Structures are given as C-alpha cells and as structure tokens.
PDB file of C-alpha atoms in Angstrom:
ATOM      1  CA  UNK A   6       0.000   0.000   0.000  1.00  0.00           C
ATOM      2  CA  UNK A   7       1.591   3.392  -0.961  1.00  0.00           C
ATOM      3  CA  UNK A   8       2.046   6.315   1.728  1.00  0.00           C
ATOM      4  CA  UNK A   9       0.244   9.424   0.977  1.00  0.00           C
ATOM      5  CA  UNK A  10       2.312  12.086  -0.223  1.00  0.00           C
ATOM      6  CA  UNK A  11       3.171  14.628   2.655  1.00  0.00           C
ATOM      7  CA  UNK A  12       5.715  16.757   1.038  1.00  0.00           C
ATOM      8  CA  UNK A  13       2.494  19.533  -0.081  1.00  0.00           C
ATOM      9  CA  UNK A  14       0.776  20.943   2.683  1.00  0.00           C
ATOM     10  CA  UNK A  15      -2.627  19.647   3.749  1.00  0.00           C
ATOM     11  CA  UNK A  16      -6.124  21.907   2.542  1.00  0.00           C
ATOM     12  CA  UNK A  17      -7.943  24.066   5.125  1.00  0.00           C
ATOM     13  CA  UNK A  18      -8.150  22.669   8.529  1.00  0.00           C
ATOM     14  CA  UNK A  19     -11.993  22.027   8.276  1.00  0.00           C
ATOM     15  CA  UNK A  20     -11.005  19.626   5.528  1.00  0.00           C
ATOM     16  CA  UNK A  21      -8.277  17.835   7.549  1.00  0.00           C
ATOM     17  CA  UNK A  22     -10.614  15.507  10.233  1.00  0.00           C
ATOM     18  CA  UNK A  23     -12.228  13.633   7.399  1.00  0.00           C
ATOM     19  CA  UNK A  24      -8.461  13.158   6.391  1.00  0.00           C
ATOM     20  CA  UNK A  25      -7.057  12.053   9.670  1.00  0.00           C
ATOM     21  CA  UNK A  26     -10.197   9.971  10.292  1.00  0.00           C
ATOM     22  CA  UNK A  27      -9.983   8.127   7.089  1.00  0.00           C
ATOM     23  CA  UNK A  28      -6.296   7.007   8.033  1.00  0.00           C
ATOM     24  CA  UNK A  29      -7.160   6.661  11.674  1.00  0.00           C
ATOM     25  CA  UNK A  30     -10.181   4.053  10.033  1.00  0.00           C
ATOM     26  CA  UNK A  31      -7.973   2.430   8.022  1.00  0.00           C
ATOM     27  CA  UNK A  32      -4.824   1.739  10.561  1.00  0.00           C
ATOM     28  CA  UNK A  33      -7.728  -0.214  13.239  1.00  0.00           C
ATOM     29  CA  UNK A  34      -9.462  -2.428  10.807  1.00  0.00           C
ATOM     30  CA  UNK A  35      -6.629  -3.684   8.559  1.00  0.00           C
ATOM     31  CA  UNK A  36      -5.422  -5.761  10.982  1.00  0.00           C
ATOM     32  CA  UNK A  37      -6.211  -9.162   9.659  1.00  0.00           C
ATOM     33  CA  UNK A  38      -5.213 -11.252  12.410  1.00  0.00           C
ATOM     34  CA  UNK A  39      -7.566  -9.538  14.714  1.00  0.00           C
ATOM     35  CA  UNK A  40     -10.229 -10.144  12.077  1.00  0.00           C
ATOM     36  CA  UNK A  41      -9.330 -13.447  12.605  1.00  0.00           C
ATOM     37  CA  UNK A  42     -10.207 -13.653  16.288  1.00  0.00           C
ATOM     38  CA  UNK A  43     -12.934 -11.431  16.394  1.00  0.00           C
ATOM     39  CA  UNK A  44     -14.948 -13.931  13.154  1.00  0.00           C
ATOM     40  CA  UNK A  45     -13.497 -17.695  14.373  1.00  0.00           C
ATOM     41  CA  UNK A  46     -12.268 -17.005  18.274  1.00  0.00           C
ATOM     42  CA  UNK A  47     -15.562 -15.240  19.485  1.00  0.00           C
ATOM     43  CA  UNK A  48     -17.945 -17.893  18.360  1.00  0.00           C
ATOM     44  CA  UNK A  49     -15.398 -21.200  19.745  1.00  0.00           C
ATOM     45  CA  UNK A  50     -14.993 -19.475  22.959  1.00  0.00           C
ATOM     46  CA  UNK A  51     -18.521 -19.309  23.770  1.00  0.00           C
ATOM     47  CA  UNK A  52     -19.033 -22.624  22.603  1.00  0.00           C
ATOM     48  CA  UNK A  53     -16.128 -23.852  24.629  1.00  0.00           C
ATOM     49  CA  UNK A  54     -17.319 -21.898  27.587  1.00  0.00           C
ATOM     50  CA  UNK A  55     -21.138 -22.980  26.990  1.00  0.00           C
ATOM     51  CA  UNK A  56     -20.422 -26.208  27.088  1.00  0.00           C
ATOM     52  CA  UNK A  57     -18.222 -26.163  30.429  1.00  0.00           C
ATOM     53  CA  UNK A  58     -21.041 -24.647  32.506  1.00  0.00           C
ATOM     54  CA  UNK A  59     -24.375 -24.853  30.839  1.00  0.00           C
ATOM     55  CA  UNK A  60     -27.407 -26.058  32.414  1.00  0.00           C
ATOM     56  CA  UNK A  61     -25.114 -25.270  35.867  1.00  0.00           C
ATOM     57  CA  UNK A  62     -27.762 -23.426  38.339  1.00  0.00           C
ATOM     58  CA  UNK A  63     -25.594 -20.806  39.794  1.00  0.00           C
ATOM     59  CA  UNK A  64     -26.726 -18.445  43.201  1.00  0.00           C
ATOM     60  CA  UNK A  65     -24.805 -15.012  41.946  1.00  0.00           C
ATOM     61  CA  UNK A  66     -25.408 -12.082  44.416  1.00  0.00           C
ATOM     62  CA  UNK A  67     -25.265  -8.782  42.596  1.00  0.00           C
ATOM     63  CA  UNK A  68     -22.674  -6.305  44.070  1.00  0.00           C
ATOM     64  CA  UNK A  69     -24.615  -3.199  42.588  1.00  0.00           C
ATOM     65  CA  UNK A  70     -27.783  -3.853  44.690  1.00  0.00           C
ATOM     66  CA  UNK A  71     -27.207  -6.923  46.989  1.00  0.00           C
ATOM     67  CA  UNK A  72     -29.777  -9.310  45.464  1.00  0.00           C
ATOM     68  CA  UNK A  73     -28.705 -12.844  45.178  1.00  0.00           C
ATOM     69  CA  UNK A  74     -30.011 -13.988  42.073  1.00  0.00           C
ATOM     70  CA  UNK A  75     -30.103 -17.845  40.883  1.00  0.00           C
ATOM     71  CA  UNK A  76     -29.205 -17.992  37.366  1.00  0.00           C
ATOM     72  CA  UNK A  77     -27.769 -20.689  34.902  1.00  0.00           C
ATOM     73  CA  UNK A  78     -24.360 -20.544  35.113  1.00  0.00           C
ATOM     74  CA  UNK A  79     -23.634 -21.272  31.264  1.00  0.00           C
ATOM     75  CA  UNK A  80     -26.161 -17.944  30.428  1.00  0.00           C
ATOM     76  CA  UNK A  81     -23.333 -15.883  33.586  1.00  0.00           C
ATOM     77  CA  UNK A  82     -20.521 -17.534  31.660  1.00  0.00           C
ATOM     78  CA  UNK A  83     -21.380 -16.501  28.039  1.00  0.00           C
ATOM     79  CA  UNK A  84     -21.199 -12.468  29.237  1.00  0.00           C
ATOM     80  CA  UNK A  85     -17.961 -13.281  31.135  1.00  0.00           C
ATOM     81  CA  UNK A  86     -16.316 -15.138  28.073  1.00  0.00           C
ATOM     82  CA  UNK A  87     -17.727 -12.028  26.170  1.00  0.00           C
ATOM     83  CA  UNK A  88     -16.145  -9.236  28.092  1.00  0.00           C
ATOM     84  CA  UNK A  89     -12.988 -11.352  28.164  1.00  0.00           C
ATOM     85  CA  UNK A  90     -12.999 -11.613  24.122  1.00  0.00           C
ATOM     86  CA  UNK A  91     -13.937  -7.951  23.931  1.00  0.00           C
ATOM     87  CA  UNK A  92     -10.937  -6.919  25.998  1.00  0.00           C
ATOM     88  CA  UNK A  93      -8.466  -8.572  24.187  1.00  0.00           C
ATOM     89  CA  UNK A  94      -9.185  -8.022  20.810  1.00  0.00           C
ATOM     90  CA  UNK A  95     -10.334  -4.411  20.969  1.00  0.00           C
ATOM     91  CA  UNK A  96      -7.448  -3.642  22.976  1.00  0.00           C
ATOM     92  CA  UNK A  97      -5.062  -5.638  20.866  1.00  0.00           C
ATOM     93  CA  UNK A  98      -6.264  -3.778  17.926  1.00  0.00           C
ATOM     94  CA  UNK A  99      -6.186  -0.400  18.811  1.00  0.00           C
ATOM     95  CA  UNK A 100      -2.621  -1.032  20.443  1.00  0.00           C
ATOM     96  CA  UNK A 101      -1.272  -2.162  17.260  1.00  0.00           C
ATOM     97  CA  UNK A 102      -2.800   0.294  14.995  1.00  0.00           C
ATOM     98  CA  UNK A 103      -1.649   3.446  16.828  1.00  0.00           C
ATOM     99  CA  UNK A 104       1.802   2.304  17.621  1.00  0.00           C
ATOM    100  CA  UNK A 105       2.271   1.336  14.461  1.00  0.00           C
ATOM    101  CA  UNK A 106       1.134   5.103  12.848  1.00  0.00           C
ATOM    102  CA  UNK A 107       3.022   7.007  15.594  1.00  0.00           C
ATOM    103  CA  UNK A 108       5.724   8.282  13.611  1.00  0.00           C
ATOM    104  CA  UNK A 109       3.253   8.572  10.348  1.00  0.00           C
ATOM    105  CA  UNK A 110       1.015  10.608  12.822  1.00  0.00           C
ATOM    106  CA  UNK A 111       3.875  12.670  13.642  1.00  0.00           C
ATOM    107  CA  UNK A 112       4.646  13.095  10.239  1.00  0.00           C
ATOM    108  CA  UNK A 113       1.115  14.570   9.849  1.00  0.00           C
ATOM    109  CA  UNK A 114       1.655  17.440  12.786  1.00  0.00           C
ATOM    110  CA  UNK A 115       4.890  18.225  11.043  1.00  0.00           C
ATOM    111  CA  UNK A 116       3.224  18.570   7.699  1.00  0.00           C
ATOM    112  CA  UNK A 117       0.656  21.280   8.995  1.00  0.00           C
ATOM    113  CA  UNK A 118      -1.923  18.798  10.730  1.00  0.00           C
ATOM    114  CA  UNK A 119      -3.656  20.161  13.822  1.00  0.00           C
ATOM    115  CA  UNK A 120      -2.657  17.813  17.157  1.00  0.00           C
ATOM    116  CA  UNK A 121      -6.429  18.248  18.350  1.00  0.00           C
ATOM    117  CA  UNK A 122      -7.364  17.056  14.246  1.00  0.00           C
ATOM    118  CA  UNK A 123      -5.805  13.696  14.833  1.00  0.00           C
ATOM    119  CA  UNK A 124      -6.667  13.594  18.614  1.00  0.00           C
ATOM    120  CA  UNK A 125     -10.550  13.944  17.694  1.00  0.00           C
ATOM    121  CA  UNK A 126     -10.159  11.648  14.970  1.00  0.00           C
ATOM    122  CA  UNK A 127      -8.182   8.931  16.366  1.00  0.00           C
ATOM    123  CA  UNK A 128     -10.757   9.132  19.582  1.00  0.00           C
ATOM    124  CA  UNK A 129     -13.669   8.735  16.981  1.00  0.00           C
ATOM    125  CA  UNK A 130     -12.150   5.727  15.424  1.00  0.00           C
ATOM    126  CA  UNK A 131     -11.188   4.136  18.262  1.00  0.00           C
ATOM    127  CA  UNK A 132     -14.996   4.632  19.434  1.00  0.00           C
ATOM    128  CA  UNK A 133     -16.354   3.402  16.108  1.00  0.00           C
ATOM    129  CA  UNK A 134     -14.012   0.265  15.960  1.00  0.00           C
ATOM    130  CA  UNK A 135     -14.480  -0.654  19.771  1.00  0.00           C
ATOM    131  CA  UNK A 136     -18.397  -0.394  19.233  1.00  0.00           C
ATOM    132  CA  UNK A 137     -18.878  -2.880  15.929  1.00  0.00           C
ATOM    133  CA  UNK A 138     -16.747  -5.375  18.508  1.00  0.00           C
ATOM    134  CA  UNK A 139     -19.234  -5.306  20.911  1.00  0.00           C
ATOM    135  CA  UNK A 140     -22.073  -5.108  18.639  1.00  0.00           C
ATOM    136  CA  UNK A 141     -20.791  -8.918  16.868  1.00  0.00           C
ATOM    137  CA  UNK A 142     -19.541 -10.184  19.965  1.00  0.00           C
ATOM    138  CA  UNK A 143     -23.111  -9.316  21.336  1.00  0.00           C
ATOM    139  CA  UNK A 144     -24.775 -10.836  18.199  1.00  0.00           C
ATOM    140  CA  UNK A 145     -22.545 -13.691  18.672  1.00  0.00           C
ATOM    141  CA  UNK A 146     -24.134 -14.498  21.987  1.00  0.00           C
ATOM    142  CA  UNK A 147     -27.920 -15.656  20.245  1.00  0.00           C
ATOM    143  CA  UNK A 148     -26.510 -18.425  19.014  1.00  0.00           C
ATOM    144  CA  UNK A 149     -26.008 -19.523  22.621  1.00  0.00           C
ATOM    145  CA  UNK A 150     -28.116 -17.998  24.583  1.00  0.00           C
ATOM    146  CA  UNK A 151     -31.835 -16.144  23.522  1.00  0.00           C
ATOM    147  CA  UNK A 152     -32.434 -13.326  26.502  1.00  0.00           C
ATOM    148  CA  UNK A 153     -35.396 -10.996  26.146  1.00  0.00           C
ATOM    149  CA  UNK A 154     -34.689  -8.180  23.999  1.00  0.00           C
ATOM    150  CA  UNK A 155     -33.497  -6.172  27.128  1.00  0.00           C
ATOM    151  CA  UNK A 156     -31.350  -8.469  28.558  1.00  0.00           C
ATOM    152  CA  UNK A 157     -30.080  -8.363  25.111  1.00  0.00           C
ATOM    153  CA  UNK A 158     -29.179  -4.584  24.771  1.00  0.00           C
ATOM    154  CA  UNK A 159     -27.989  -4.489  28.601  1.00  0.00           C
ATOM    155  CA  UNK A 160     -25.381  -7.172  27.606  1.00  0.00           C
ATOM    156  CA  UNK A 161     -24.488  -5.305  24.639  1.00  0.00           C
ATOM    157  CA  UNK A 162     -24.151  -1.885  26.351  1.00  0.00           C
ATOM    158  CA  UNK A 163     -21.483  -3.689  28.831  1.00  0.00           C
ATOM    159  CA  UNK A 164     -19.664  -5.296  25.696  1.00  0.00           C
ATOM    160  CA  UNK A 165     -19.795  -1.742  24.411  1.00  0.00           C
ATOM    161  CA  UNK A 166     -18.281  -0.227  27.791  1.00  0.00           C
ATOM    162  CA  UNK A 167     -15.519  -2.118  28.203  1.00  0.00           C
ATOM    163  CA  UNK A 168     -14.476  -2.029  24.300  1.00  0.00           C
ATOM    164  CA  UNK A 169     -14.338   1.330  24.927  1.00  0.00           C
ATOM    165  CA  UNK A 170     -12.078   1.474  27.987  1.00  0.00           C
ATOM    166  CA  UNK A 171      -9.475  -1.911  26.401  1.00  0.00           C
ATOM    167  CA  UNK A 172      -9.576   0.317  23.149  1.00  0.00           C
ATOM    168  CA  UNK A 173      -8.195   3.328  25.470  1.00  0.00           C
ATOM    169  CA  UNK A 174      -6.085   1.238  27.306  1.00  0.00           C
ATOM    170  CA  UNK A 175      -4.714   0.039  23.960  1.00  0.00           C
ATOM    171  CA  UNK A 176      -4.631   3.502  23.041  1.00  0.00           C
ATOM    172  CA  UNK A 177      -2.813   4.524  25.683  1.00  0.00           C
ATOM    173  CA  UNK A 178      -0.138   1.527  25.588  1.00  0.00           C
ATOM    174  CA  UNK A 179       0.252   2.216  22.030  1.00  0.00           C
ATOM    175  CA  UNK A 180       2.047   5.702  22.905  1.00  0.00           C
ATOM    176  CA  UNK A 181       3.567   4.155  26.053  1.00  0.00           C
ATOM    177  CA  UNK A 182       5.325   1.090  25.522  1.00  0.00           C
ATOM    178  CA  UNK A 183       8.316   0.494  23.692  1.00  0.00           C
ATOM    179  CA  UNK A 184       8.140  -2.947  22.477  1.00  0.00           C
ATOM    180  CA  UNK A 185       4.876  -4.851  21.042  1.00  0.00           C
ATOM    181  CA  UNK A 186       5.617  -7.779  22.906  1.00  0.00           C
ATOM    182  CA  UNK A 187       5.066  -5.611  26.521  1.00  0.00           C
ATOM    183  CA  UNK A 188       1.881  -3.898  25.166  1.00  0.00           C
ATOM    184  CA  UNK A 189       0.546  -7.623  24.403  1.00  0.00           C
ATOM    185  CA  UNK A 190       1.026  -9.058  27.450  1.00  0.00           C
ATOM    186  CA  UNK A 191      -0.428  -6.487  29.396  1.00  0.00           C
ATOM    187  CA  UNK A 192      -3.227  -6.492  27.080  1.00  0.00           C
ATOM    188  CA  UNK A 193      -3.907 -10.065  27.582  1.00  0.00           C
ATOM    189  CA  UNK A 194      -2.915 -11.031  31.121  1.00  0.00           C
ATOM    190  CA  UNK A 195      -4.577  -7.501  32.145  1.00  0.00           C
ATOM    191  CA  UNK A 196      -7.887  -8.579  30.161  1.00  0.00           C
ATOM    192  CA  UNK A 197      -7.772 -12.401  31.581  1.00  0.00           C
ATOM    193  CA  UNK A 198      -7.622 -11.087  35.140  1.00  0.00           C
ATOM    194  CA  UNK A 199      -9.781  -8.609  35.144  1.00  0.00           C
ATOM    195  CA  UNK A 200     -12.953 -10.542  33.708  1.00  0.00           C
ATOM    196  CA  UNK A 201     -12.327 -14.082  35.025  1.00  0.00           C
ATOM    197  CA  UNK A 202     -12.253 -12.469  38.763  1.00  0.00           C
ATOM    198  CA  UNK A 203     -15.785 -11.093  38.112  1.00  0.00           C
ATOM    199  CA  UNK A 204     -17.041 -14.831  37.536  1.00  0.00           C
ATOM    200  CA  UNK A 205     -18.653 -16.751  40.253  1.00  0.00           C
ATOM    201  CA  UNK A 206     -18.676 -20.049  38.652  1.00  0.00           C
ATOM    202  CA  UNK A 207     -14.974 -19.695  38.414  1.00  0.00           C
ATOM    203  CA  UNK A 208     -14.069 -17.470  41.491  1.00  0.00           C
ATOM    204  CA  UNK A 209     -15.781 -18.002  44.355  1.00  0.00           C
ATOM    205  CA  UNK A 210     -14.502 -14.927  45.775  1.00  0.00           C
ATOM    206  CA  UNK A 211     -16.526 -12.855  43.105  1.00  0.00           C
ATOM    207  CA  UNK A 212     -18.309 -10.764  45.164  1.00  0.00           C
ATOM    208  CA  UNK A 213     -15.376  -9.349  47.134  1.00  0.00           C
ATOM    209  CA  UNK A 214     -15.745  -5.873  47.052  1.00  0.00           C
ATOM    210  CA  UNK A 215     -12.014  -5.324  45.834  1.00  0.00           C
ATOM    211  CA  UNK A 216     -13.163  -6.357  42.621  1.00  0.00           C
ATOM    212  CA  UNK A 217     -15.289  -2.796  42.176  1.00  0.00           C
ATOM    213  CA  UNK A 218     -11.992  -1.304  41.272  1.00  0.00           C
ATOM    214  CA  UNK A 219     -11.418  -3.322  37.994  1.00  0.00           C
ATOM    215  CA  UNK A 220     -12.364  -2.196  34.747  1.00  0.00           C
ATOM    216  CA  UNK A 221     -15.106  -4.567  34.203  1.00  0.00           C
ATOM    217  CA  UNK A 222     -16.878  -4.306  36.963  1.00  0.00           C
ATOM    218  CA  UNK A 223     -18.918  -1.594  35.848  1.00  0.00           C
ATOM    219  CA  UNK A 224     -19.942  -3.113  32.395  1.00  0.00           C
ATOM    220  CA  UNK A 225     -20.384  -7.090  34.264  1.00  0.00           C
ATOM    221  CA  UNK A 226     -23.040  -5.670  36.886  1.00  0.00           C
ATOM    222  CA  UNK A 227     -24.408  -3.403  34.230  1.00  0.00           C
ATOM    223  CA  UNK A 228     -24.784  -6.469  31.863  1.00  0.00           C
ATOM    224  CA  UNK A 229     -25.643  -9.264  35.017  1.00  0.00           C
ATOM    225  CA  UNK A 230     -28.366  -6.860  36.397  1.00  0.00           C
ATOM    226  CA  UNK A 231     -29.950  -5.913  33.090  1.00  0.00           C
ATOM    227  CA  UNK A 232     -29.716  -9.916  31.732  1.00  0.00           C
ATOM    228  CA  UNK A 233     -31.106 -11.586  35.015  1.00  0.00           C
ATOM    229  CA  UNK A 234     -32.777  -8.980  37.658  1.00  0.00           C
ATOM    230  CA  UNK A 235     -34.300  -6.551  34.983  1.00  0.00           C
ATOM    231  CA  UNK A 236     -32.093  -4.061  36.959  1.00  0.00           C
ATOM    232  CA  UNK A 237     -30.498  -0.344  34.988  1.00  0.00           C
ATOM    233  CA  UNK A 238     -27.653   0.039  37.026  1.00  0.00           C
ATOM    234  CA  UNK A 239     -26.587   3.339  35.032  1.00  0.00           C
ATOM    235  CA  UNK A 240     -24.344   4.491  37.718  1.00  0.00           C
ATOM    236  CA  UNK A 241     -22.180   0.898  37.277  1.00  0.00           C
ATOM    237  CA  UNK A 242     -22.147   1.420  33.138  1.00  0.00           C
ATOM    238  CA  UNK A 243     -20.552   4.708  33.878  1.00  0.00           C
ATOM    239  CA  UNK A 244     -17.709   3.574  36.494  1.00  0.00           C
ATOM    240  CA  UNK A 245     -16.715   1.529  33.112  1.00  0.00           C
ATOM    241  CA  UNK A 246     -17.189   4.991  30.890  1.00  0.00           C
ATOM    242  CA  UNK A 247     -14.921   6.484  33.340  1.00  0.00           C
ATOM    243  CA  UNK A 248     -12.211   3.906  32.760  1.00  0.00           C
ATOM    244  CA  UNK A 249     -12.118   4.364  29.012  1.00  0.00           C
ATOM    245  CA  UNK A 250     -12.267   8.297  29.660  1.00  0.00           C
ATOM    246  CA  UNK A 251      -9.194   8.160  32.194  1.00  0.00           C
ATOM    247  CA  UNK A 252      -7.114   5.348  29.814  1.00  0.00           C
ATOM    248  CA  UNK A 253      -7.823   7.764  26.843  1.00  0.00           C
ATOM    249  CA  UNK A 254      -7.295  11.062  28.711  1.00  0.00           C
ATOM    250  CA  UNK A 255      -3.348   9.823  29.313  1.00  0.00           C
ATOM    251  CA  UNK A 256      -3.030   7.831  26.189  1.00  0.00           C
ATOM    252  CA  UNK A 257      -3.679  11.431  24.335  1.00  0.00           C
ATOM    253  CA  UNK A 258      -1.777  13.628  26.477  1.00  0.00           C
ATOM    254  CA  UNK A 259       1.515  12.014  25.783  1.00  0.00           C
ATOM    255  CA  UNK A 260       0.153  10.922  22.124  1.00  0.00           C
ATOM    256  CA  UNK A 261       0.149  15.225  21.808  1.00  0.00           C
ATOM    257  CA  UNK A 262       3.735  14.902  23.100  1.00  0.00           C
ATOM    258  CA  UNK A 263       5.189  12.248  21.399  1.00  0.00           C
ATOM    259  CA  UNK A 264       3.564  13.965  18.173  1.00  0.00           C
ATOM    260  CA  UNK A 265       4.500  17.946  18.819  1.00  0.00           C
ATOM    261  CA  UNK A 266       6.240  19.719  16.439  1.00  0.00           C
ATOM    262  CA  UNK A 267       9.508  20.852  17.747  1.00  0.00           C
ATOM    263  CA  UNK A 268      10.840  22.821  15.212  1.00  0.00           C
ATOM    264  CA  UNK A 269       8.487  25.834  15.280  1.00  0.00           C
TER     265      UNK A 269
END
C-alpha cells in the first residue's frame, strides 16, 4: 500500500478531520489477524465456555444492589467469556494500529496537521471500531443464549463499555510502551484477570468488594443486572465509561507529546 504524499501541505483545517479519520479508520481495521479472532475465536470461545457450565444453576449475588439472584451458570458464563474476548481483541487492535502510525502521525503534525485534528479523529475511530466489537460479539451471543430483547441490549451496552475502555487502554499503551511484545502481554494477562475475577462459577470470591476497582466491573453488573434482575444500574455502566475516559485522557496527552512539532 503506498504512503500518501506529505511533502504539499494539507487543505484548510476544516477539511483535515475527514483526512485524519480516514487514516485513523484504516490503521484499526486492517489488521487481519484480529479479524481473525474477532470472526473464528468469538464464536469457539462461547461454545467452549457454553459447554463447560451450561445447564449449571448458579446463586450469583449482585454487588450493585445486593440481590442474590439464581441464574444458569452457562447464560453468567457466556457475558464473562464475552467481556474477556472484547478486551483482548479491541485492545489488541487499537494497540497495534496506533503504535504502528506514531511516527506517520507525527509526520502529519509536522506537515501542517492540527494535534487536536488527529486527537478527535483517532478518539472517533477508536470509538467506532471498539463499538462494531461489541455489537458482533453481542450478536454472537444468540446463538447460545436467547435473553429478552433487554437483557439483550444491557449485555451489549457492557460489551460496548468495556471495548471502549481496552480500546483506550490500547490507546494509551500504544504511545507508552516500547516494544509490542510488553503492550501484548499487558493487554492479555490484564484482560484475563480482570474478567475471570468477576465470575462466580470460576471465582468463588466474586463478590469481594475489591473487585469494584477493575475495569469490568462496571460493564459485568451493568450487563448481570440488566440480563437476570431486569435491573439499569446506570451508575455501574458509567464507572466503566470512566475507565475508558481516564485510559484515553493519558493515552492522548503524551500521544500530543510524542507527536508535537519541535521545530516551530
């Protein structure tokens, strides 16, 4: 694929965003591996996962409001193994996309691009890529599992959430890290952690309340109260919206300094 020629300056500045949002597009979803894992991955996981616990009746006491619901564990399962596949490929993919156009993104600011031009427009595509995640990984779920149409969209809106926050943290590790092998691992091991603690059927100790300061808290009580106690814990979604506003918040402060101009 050719680079774009920089040597010319760019046209006015309103007619630099669709620009730097077009390359910003193109840099998250050309990553084929990731593809990969989001089409074949998603679907064996829950099948893997469905099949370890299904039919399992499960007593699950929701942290957000202290009811102690009884649930099938498989159905509990399926949104864990979801926020867990979310995590790791949205992060992975944003990581790798804006580590790999750092110096092309600097390249940009030196040619005449606005910072806050490729800041709005690398924040939109990272919003745009993390939501279509969520929205198949949520799809992928009714082959597995048929909730009511509001259980449905609860469970999406936490697959949304936390997209959102492993996309900033990928973000944010993208402009951090020197090597891809570090930004990987903390990706993955950080992503594993984090959503296999908030699983009852696997850890007993689920309900500690040192778990409400993990990323997917938020978006699993969201989800778990929407799916199985026809509970809107908005307050919950937004401790996860204030993850992915914190990760990004960092990420694009140094991405502005990493990215500066200093010749003028």
């Amino acid at each position: 694929m050719s680079t774009p020629d920089l040597t010319t300056r760019p046209g006015p500045l309103y007619g630099q965003f669709p620009t730097a949002l077009r390359f910003s597009v193109r840099d998250q979803t050309r990553n084929r591996l990731a593809g990969l894992l989001l089409v074949v991955f998603v679907p064996v996981w829950y099948l893997v996962m469905n099949a370890m616990a299904g039919g399992e009746v499960l007593d699950f006491k929701l942290y957000a409001t202290g009811e102690v619901l009884h649930v099938d564990g498989g159905h509990l399962t399926l949104i864990t193994a979801g926020l867990n596949s979310v995590t790791m490929i949205a992060g992975f993919v944003v990581f790798d996309a804006v580590r790999k156009s750092l110096a092309f993104d600097r390249r940009l600011v030196f040619a005449g691009y606005r910072q806050s031009t490729l800041i709005g427009a690398k924040t939109l595509a990272v919003a745009g890529v993390a939501t279509g995640i969520a929205l198949y990984t949520a799809l992928a779920v009714l082959f597995f599992w048929r909730p009511a149409a509001g259980a449905w969209f609860a469970v999406l809106a936490g697959f949304t959430v936390i997209a959102l926050a492993y996309g900033a943290l990928g973000l944010l590790l993208g402009v951090l890290v020197k090597r891809d092998l570090e930004g990987f691992f903390l990706i993955i091991m950080g992503g594993l952690m984090d959503t296999f603690l908030q699983n009852p059927l696997g850890n007993p100790l689920a309900n500690e309340p040192i778990l409400q300061w993990f990323p997917s808290f938020g978006p699993m009580q969201f989800a778990s109260g929407g799916a199985f106690a026809d509970s809107a814990l908005w307050g919950h979604l937004g401790l996860g919206l204030a993850w992915a506003a914190g990760f990004s918040a960092v990420g694009l402060v140094i991405f502005r300094v990493r990215t500066r101009d200093r010749t003028r």
